[in-house]
Amino acid sequence: ENMIEKETIIEEIDEMMDTYCTHCLVKQALSKERGKKGAHRFCIEQCTIGEKIQWMGREMMKFQK
């Protein structure tokens, strides 16, 4: 059961990243301006999609314990 829930979360994260992150113009602009690390920092600290993905990742980790 936990494996199914974990796989579902992974699929949701992949779908979110494909929908919002892959062609994100903000991420592309920041990559040019600040480099890959600078863009990544924005994604994990300021982007609402990044925050949602992190939350989902934390939820998924609960199934590993």
N, CA, C and O atoms as a CHARMM CRD file, in Angstrom:
* protein
*
  260
    1    1 GLU  N      0.82300  -1.20200   0.00000 PROA 1      0.00000
    2    1 GLU  CA     0.00000   0.00000   0.00000 PROA 1      0.00000
    3    1 GLU  C      0.85900   1.25500   0.00000 PROA 1      0.00000
    4    1 GLU  O      0.60400   2.17600  -0.77600 PROA 1      0.00000
    5    2 ASN  N      1.87600   1.30700   0.86100 PROA 2      0.00000
    6    2 ASN  CA     2.75300   2.47700   0.90400 PROA 2      0.00000
    7    2 ASN  C      3.47100   2.69100  -0.41300 PROA 2      0.00000
    8    2 ASN  O      3.70400   3.83000  -0.81700 PROA 2      0.00000
    9    3 MET  N      3.82800   1.59400  -1.09200 PROA 3      0.00000
   10    3 MET  CA     4.53300   1.69700  -2.36400 PROA 3      0.00000
   11    3 MET  C      3.64700   2.34900  -3.41400 PROA 3      0.00000
   12    3 MET  O      4.12700   3.14200  -4.22500 PROA 3      0.00000
   13    4 ILE  N      2.36400   2.02400  -3.40900 PROA 4      0.00000
   14    4 ILE  CA     1.41600   2.61500  -4.35700 PROA 4      0.00000
   15    4 ILE  C      1.28500   4.11200  -4.09200 PROA 4      0.00000
   16    4 ILE  O      1.29300   4.91200  -5.02800 PROA 4      0.00000
   17    5 GLU  N      1.16300   4.49300  -2.81900 PROA 5      0.00000
   18    5 GLU  CA     1.04600   5.90400  -2.46900 PROA 5      0.00000
   19    5 GLU  C      2.31500   6.66200  -2.84800 PROA 5      0.00000
   20    5 GLU  O      2.23900   7.78300  -3.34900 PROA 5      0.00000
   21    6 LYS  N      3.46500   6.06700  -2.61500 PROA 6      0.00000
   22    6 LYS  CA     4.74400   6.69200  -2.96100 PROA 6      0.00000
   23    6 LYS  C      4.84700   6.88000  -4.47400 PROA 6      0.00000
   24    6 LYS  O      5.26700   7.94000  -4.93800 PROA 6      0.00000
   25    7 GLU  N      4.47100   5.86800  -5.24000 PROA 7      0.00000
   26    7 GLU  CA     4.51700   5.96400  -6.70200 PROA 7      0.00000
   27    7 GLU  C      3.55800   7.03100  -7.21600 PROA 7      0.00000
   28    7 GLU  O      3.86700   7.73900  -8.17400 PROA 7      0.00000
   29    8 THR  N      2.40000   7.14600  -6.58200 PROA 8      0.00000
   30    8 THR  CA     1.42700   8.16400  -6.96900 PROA 8      0.00000
   31    8 THR  C      2.01000   9.56100  -6.75600 PROA 8      0.00000
   32    8 THR  O      1.85700  10.43700  -7.60800 PROA 8      0.00000
   33    9 ILE  N      2.67000   9.76500  -5.63200 PROA 9      0.00000
   34    9 ILE  CA     3.28000  11.06200  -5.34600 PROA 9      0.00000
   35    9 ILE  C      4.38600  11.35600  -6.36100 PROA 9      0.00000
   36    9 ILE  O      4.48700  12.48200  -6.84800 PROA 9      0.00000
   37   10 ILE  N      5.20900  10.37000  -6.68500 PROA 10     0.00000
   38   10 ILE  CA     6.27200  10.55400  -7.66900 PROA 10     0.00000
   39   10 ILE  C      5.67700  10.95700  -9.01900 PROA 10     0.00000
   40   10 ILE  O      6.19200  11.85600  -9.68400 PROA 10     0.00000
   41   11 GLU  N      4.60800  10.30000  -9.41500 PROA 11     0.00000
   42   11 GLU  CA     3.93400  10.64200 -10.67600 PROA 11     0.00000
   43   11 GLU  C      3.40700  12.07300 -10.64500 PROA 11     0.00000
   44   11 GLU  O      3.51700  12.79700 -11.63400 PROA 11     0.00000
   45   12 GLU  N      2.84200  12.47800  -9.52600 PROA 12     0.00000
   46   12 GLU  CA     2.32200  13.84000  -9.38700 PROA 12     0.00000
   47   12 GLU  C      3.45300  14.86800  -9.46600 PROA 12     0.00000
   48   12 GLU  O      3.31100  15.91000 -10.10600 PROA 12     0.00000
   49   13 ILE  N      4.57600  14.56600  -8.81100 PROA 13     0.00000
   50   13 ILE  CA     5.73100  15.46600  -8.86900 PROA 13     0.00000
   51   13 ILE  C      6.23800  15.57800 -10.30200 PROA 13     0.00000
   52   13 ILE  O      6.49900  16.68100 -10.78200 PROA 13     0.00000
   53   14 ASP  N      6.37700  14.45200 -10.98200 PROA 14     0.00000
   54   14 ASP  CA     6.82700  14.46400 -12.38100 PROA 14     0.00000
   55   14 ASP  C      5.89900  15.28900 -13.25400 PROA 14     0.00000
   56   14 ASP  O      6.34900  16.06800 -14.09400 PROA 14     0.00000
   57   15 GLU  N      4.59400  15.11200 -13.04900 PROA 15     0.00000
   58   15 GLU  CA     3.60900  15.84500 -13.84300 PROA 15     0.00000
   59   15 GLU  C      3.70300  17.34600 -13.58100 PROA 15     0.00000
   60   15 GLU  O      3.62800  18.15000 -14.51000 PROA 15     0.00000
   61   16 MET  N      3.86600  17.71600 -12.32000 PROA 16     0.00000
   62   16 MET  CA     4.00400  19.13400 -11.98100 PROA 16     0.00000
   63   16 MET  C      5.25400  19.73100 -12.62200 PROA 16     0.00000
   64   16 MET  O      5.21500  20.82900 -13.17700 PROA 16     0.00000
   65   17 MET  N      6.35700  18.99800 -12.54100 PROA 17     0.00000
   66   17 MET  CA     7.60500  19.50400 -13.12000 PROA 17     0.00000
   67   17 MET  C      7.49200  19.61800 -14.63600 PROA 17     0.00000
   68   17 MET  O      7.96600  20.59300 -15.22000 PROA 17     0.00000
   69   18 ASP  N      6.86800  18.63100 -15.27900 PROA 18     0.00000
   70   18 ASP  CA     6.67500  18.69400 -16.73100 PROA 18     0.00000
   71   18 ASP  C      5.78300  19.87300 -17.11100 PROA 18     0.00000
   72   18 ASP  O      6.02900  20.55100 -18.10900 PROA 18     0.00000
   73   19 THR  N      4.75100  20.11100 -16.31400 PROA 19     0.00000
   74   19 THR  CA     3.78500  21.16700 -16.61700 PROA 19     0.00000
   75   19 THR  C      4.34200  22.55700 -16.34200 PROA 19     0.00000
   76   19 THR  O      4.17800  23.46700 -17.15400 PROA 19     0.00000
   77   20 TYR  N      5.00400  22.72400 -15.19000 PROA 20     0.00000
   78   20 TYR  CA     5.37900  24.06400 -14.75300 PROA 20     0.00000
   79   20 TYR  C      6.87300  24.38600 -14.84200 PROA 20     0.00000
   80   20 TYR  O      7.22900  25.54800 -15.04100 PROA 20     0.00000
   81   21 CYS  N      7.74100  23.41200 -14.70300 PROA 21     0.00000
   82   21 CYS  CA     9.16800  23.70000 -14.55800 PROA 21     0.00000
   83   21 CYS  C      9.97100  23.57900 -15.85300 PROA 21     0.00000
   84   21 CYS  O     10.87900  24.37200 -16.09900 PROA 21     0.00000
   85   22 THR  N      9.64200  22.60200 -16.66500 PROA 22     0.00000
   86   22 THR  CA    10.44400  22.30200 -17.85000 PROA 22     0.00000
   87   22 THR  C     10.61400  23.51100 -18.76200 PROA 22     0.00000
   88   22 THR  O     11.71700  23.77200 -19.24400 PROA 22     0.00000
   89   23 HSD  N      9.55000  24.24100 -19.00000 PROA 23     0.00000
   90   23 HSD  CA     9.60800  25.38800 -19.90500 PROA 23     0.00000
   91   23 HSD  C      9.38900  26.71200 -19.16400 PROA 23     0.00000
   92   23 HSD  O      8.92600  27.68800 -19.75500 PROA 23     0.00000
   93   24 CYS  N      9.71800  26.74200 -17.88800 PROA 24     0.00000
   94   24 CYS  CA     9.50300  27.93600 -17.06600 PROA 24     0.00000
   95   24 CYS  C     10.41800  29.06900 -17.53500 PROA 24     0.00000
   96   24 CYS  O     11.64300  28.93900 -17.52900 PROA 24     0.00000
   97   25 LEU  N      9.80200  30.17900 -17.94100 PROA 25     0.00000
   98   25 LEU  CA    10.56800  31.32700 -18.42700 PROA 25     0.00000
   99   25 LEU  C     11.35800  32.00900 -17.31100 PROA 25     0.00000
  100   25 LEU  O     12.44400  32.53600 -17.55300 PROA 25     0.00000
  101   26 VAL  N     10.82000  32.00200 -16.09800 PROA 26     0.00000
  102   26 VAL  CA    11.53300  32.58700 -14.96300 PROA 26     0.00000
  103   26 VAL  C     12.80700  31.79500 -14.69600 PROA 26     0.00000
  104   26 VAL  O     13.88000  32.37200 -14.52200 PROA 26     0.00000
  105   27 LYS  N     12.68300  30.48600 -14.66500 PROA 27     0.00000
  106   27 LYS  CA    13.84500  29.62500 -14.43500 PROA 27     0.00000
  107   27 LYS  C     14.89300  29.82100 -15.52800 PROA 27     0.00000
  108   27 LYS  O     16.08800  29.88700 -15.23900 PROA 27     0.00000
  109   28 GLN  N     14.45100  29.91200 -16.77300 PROA 28     0.00000
  110   28 GLN  CA    15.38200  30.11300 -17.88700 PROA 28     0.00000
  111   28 GLN  C     16.10500  31.45100 -17.76400 PROA 28     0.00000
  112   28 GLN  O     17.31900  31.52400 -17.96000 PROA 28     0.00000
  113   29 ALA  N     15.36700  32.50500 -17.44000 PROA 29     0.00000
  114   29 ALA  CA    15.97800  33.83100 -17.29200 PROA 29     0.00000
  115   29 ALA  C     16.96100  33.85000 -16.13100 PROA 29     0.00000
  116   29 ALA  O     18.05400  34.40300 -16.24800 PROA 29     0.00000
  117   30 LEU  N     16.57600  33.25100 -15.01600 PROA 30     0.00000
  118   30 LEU  CA    17.46600  33.23100 -13.85000 PROA 30     0.00000
  119   30 LEU  C     18.70000  32.38000 -14.10200 PROA 30     0.00000
  120   30 LEU  O     19.77500  32.68500 -13.58500 PROA 30     0.00000
  121   31 SER  N     18.56700  31.32300 -14.88400 PROA 31     0.00000
  122   31 SER  CA    19.72800  30.49600 -15.22300 PROA 31     0.00000
  123   31 SER  C     20.76000  31.32400 -15.98500 PROA 31     0.00000
  124   31 SER  O     21.96100  31.20800 -15.73800 PROA 31     0.00000
  125   32 LYS  N     20.28900  32.15700 -16.90800 PROA 32     0.00000
  126   32 LYS  CA    21.20100  33.01800 -17.66300 PROA 32     0.00000
  127   32 LYS  C     21.80600  34.09600 -16.77700 PROA 32     0.00000
  128   32 LYS  O     22.98700  34.42500 -16.88900 PROA 32     0.00000
  129   33 GLU  N     20.97100  34.64100 -15.89100 PROA 33     0.00000
  130   33 GLU  CA    21.36800  35.75500 -15.03400 PROA 33     0.00000
  131   33 GLU  C     22.24300  35.31900 -13.85100 PROA 33     0.00000
  132   33 GLU  O     23.27300  35.93400 -13.57300 PROA 33     0.00000
  133   34 ARG  N     21.82900  34.26400 -13.16800 PROA 34     0.00000
  134   34 ARG  CA    22.48800  33.84600 -11.91900 PROA 34     0.00000
  135   34 ARG  C     23.18600  32.49000 -12.01500 PROA 34     0.00000
  136   34 ARG  O     23.87700  32.07700 -11.08500 PROA 34     0.00000
  137   35 GLY  N     23.00600  31.81000 -13.12400 PROA 35     0.00000
  138   35 GLY  CA    23.55000  30.46100 -13.25500 PROA 35     0.00000
  139   35 GLY  C     22.55300  29.43500 -12.75200 PROA 35     0.00000
  140   35 GLY  O     21.52400  29.77800 -12.17000 PROA 35     0.00000
  141   36 LYS  N     22.87500  28.16900 -12.98500 PROA 36     0.00000
  142   36 LYS  CA    21.96300  27.07700 -12.62900 PROA 36     0.00000
  143   36 LYS  C     21.67100  27.04000 -11.12800 PROA 36     0.00000
  144   36 LYS  O     20.53000  26.81800 -10.72100 PROA 36     0.00000
  145   37 LYS  N     22.70900  27.26000 -10.30000 PROA 37     0.00000
  146   37 LYS  CA    22.50400  27.22300  -8.84500 PROA 37     0.00000
  147   37 LYS  C     21.59800  28.35400  -8.37900 PROA 37     0.00000
  148   37 LYS  O     20.76200  28.16000  -7.49700 PROA 37     0.00000
  149   38 GLY  N     21.76200  29.53300  -8.96800 PROA 38     0.00000
  150   38 GLY  CA    20.92500  30.67500  -8.59900 PROA 38     0.00000
  151   38 GLY  C     19.48100  30.43600  -8.96000 PROA 38     0.00000
  152   38 GLY  O     18.57700  30.76400  -8.19200 PROA 38     0.00000
  153   39 ALA  N     19.26000  29.86200 -10.13500 PROA 39     0.00000
  154   39 ALA  CA    17.89400  29.54400 -10.56100 PROA 39     0.00000
  155   39 ALA  C     17.29600  28.48000  -9.64500 PROA 39     0.00000
  156   39 ALA  O     16.13400  28.57700  -9.24900 PROA 39     0.00000
  157   40 HSD  N     18.08400  27.47400  -9.31300 PROA 40     0.00000
  158   40 HSD  CA    17.60100  26.39900  -8.44100 PROA 40     0.00000
  159   40 HSD  C     17.23100  26.95900  -7.06800 PROA 40     0.00000
  160   40 HSD  O     16.21700  26.57000  -6.48800 PROA 40     0.00000
  161   41 ARG  N     18.04900  27.86800  -6.55400 PROA 41     0.00000
  162   41 ARG  CA    17.77000  28.47200  -5.25100 PROA 41     0.00000
  163   41 ARG  C     16.42000  29.19700  -5.28600 PROA 41     0.00000
  164   41 ARG  O     15.63600  29.09000  -4.34200 PROA 41     0.00000
  165   42 PHE  N     16.14600  29.92700  -6.36100 PROA 42     0.00000
  166   42 PHE  CA    14.83900  30.58500  -6.50100 PROA 42     0.00000
  167   42 PHE  C     13.72000  29.55000  -6.46600 PROA 42     0.00000
  168   42 PHE  O     12.72200  29.72300  -5.76600 PROA 42     0.00000
  169   43 CYS  N     13.89800  28.47100  -7.22800 PROA 43     0.00000
  170   43 CYS  CA    12.85300  27.44200  -7.32200 PROA 43     0.00000
  171   43 CYS  C     12.53500  26.83200  -5.96400 PROA 43     0.00000
  172   43 CYS  O     11.36800  26.58300  -5.65800 PROA 43     0.00000
  173   44 ILE  N     13.54300  26.59000  -5.15500 PROA 44     0.00000
  174   44 ILE  CA    13.28000  25.92900  -3.87400 PROA 44     0.00000
  175   44 ILE  C     12.91800  26.89500  -2.75300 PROA 44     0.00000
  176   44 ILE  O     12.33700  26.48400  -1.74800 PROA 44     0.00000
  177   45 GLU  N     13.25500  28.18700  -2.91200 PROA 45     0.00000
  178   45 GLU  CA    12.99700  29.13000  -1.82800 PROA 45     0.00000
  179   45 GLU  C     11.83500  30.08000  -2.08200 PROA 45     0.00000
  180   45 GLU  O     11.22700  30.57000  -1.13100 PROA 45     0.00000
  181   46 GLN  N     11.51100  30.35500  -3.35900 PROA 46     0.00000
  182   46 GLN  CA    10.53200  31.40000  -3.62500 PROA 46     0.00000
  183   46 GLN  C      9.37600  30.97300  -4.53300 PROA 46     0.00000
  184   46 GLN  O      8.32400  31.61300  -4.52500 PROA 46     0.00000
  185   47 CYS  N      9.54800  29.93600  -5.29000 PROA 47     0.00000
  186   47 CYS  CA     8.51700  29.52100  -6.24100 PROA 47     0.00000
  187   47 CYS  C      7.44000  28.68300  -5.54100 PROA 47     0.00000
  188   47 CYS  O      7.75700  27.75600  -4.79500 PROA 47     0.00000
  189   48 THR  N      6.18000  29.00800  -5.78300 PROA 48     0.00000
  190   48 THR  CA     5.09700  28.26200  -5.13900 PROA 48     0.00000
  191   48 THR  C      5.04400  26.81800  -5.62500 PROA 48     0.00000
  192   48 THR  O      4.68900  25.92100  -4.86000 PROA 48     0.00000
  193   49 ILE  N      5.39100  26.58400  -6.88900 PROA 49     0.00000
  194   49 ILE  CA     5.43200  25.21200  -7.40400 PROA 49     0.00000
  195   49 ILE  C      6.55900  24.44600  -6.71700 PROA 49     0.00000
  196   49 ILE  O      6.38000  23.29200  -6.32800 PROA 49     0.00000
  197   50 GLY  N      7.71100  25.08100  -6.56700 PROA 50     0.00000
  198   50 GLY  CA     8.83700  24.45000  -5.86700 PROA 50     0.00000
  199   50 GLY  C      8.47500  24.09200  -4.43700 PROA 50     0.00000
  200   50 GLY  O      8.83900  23.02400  -3.94300 PROA 50     0.00000
  201   51 GLU  N      7.75500  24.98800  -3.77300 PROA 51     0.00000
  202   51 GLU  CA     7.32700  24.72200  -2.40000 PROA 51     0.00000
  203   51 GLU  C      6.38100  23.52100  -2.35300 PROA 51     0.00000
  204   51 GLU  O      6.48000  22.68000  -1.46000 PROA 51     0.00000
  205   52 LYS  N      5.47300  23.44800  -3.31200 PROA 52     0.00000
  206   52 LYS  CA     4.51600  22.32900  -3.36600 PROA 52     0.00000
  207   52 LYS  C      5.25400  21.01100  -3.61800 PROA 52     0.00000
  208   52 LYS  O      4.93900  19.99400  -3.00100 PROA 52     0.00000
  209   53 ILE  N      6.22700  21.03000  -4.52000 PROA 53     0.00000
  210   53 ILE  CA     7.00900  19.82600  -4.82800 PROA 53     0.00000
  211   53 ILE  C      7.77700  19.37100  -3.58800 PROA 53     0.00000
  212   53 ILE  O      7.83700  18.17700  -3.29500 PROA 53     0.00000
  213   54 GLN  N      8.36000  20.32000  -2.86600 PROA 54     0.00000
  214   54 GLN  CA     9.07600  19.96300  -1.63600 PROA 54     0.00000
  215   54 GLN  C      8.13800  19.34100  -0.61100 PROA 54     0.00000
  216   54 GLN  O      8.48200  18.34900   0.03100 PROA 54     0.00000
  217   55 TRP  N      6.95300  19.92500  -0.45900 PROA 55     0.00000
  218   55 TRP  CA     5.97300  19.38200   0.48000 PROA 55     0.00000
  219   55 TRP  C      5.60900  17.95400   0.09700 PROA 55     0.00000
  220   55 TRP  O      5.53400  17.07300   0.95300 PROA 55     0.00000
  221   56 MET  N      5.38500  17.73100  -1.19900 PROA 56     0.00000
  222   56 MET  CA     5.03900  16.38800  -1.67100 PROA 56     0.00000
  223   56 MET  C      6.18900  15.41500  -1.40900 PROA 56     0.00000
  224   56 MET  O      5.96000  14.26300  -1.04200 PROA 56     0.00000
  225   57 GLY  N      7.40800  15.87400  -1.59400 PROA 57     0.00000
  226   57 GLY  CA     8.57100  15.03400  -1.31100 PROA 57     0.00000
  227   57 GLY  C      8.64900  14.65500   0.16100 PROA 57     0.00000
  228   57 GLY  O      8.96700  13.51400   0.49600 PROA 57     0.00000
  229   58 ARG  N      8.36100  15.60600   1.03400 PROA 58     0.00000
  230   58 ARG  CA     8.35900  15.30900   2.47600 PROA 58     0.00000
  231   58 ARG  C      7.26200  14.30300   2.81800 PROA 58     0.00000
  232   58 ARG  O      7.46900  13.40400   3.63400 PROA 58     0.00000
  233   59 GLU  N      6.09600  14.45800   2.19100 PROA 59     0.00000
  234   59 GLU  CA     5.00600  13.50700   2.41300 PROA 59     0.00000
  235   59 GLU  C      5.41700  12.10400   1.95600 PROA 59     0.00000
  236   59 GLU  O      5.12200  11.11200   2.62200 PROA 59     0.00000
  237   60 MET  N      6.09600  12.03800   0.82200 PROA 60     0.00000
  238   60 MET  CA     6.54300  10.75300   0.29100 PROA 60     0.00000
  239   60 MET  C      7.53800  10.08700   1.24600 PROA 60     0.00000
  240   60 MET  O      7.51700   8.86800   1.41600 PROA 60     0.00000
  241   61 MET  N      8.39900  10.87900   1.85800 PROA 61     0.00000
  242   61 MET  CA     9.40600  10.34200   2.77500 PROA 61     0.00000
  243   61 MET  C      8.76700   9.68600   3.99400 PROA 61     0.00000
  244   61 MET  O      9.35500   8.78800   4.59600 PROA 61     0.00000
  245   62 LYS  N      7.58000  10.12600   4.35600 PROA 62     0.00000
  246   62 LYS  CA     6.87400   9.52600   5.49500 PROA 62     0.00000
  247   62 LYS  C      6.57400   8.04600   5.24200 PROA 62     0.00000
  248   62 LYS  O      6.48000   7.26200   6.18700 PROA 62     0.00000
  249   63 PHE  N      6.42200   7.66000   3.96300 PROA 63     0.00000
  250   63 PHE  CA     6.11600   6.27400   3.63500 PROA 63     0.00000
  251   63 PHE  C      7.34200   5.37500   3.70900 PROA 63     0.00000
  252   63 PHE  O      7.20600   4.15200   3.73900 PROA 63     0.00000
  253   64 GLN  N      8.54200   5.96200   3.73900 PROA 64     0.00000
  254   64 GLN  CA     9.75500   5.15800   3.78700 PROA 64     0.00000
  255   64 GLN  C     10.10900   4.73100   5.19400 PROA 64     0.00000
  256   64 GLN  O     10.92700   3.83100   5.38600 PROA 64     0.00000
  257   65 LYS  N      9.50100   5.36700   6.17900 PROA 65     0.00000
  258   65 LYS  CA     9.83800   5.05100   7.56500 PROA 65     0.00000
  259   65 LYS  C      9.00000   3.93200   8.10700 PROA 65     0.00000
  260   65 LYS  O      9.16100   3.54500   9.26400 PROA 65     0.00000
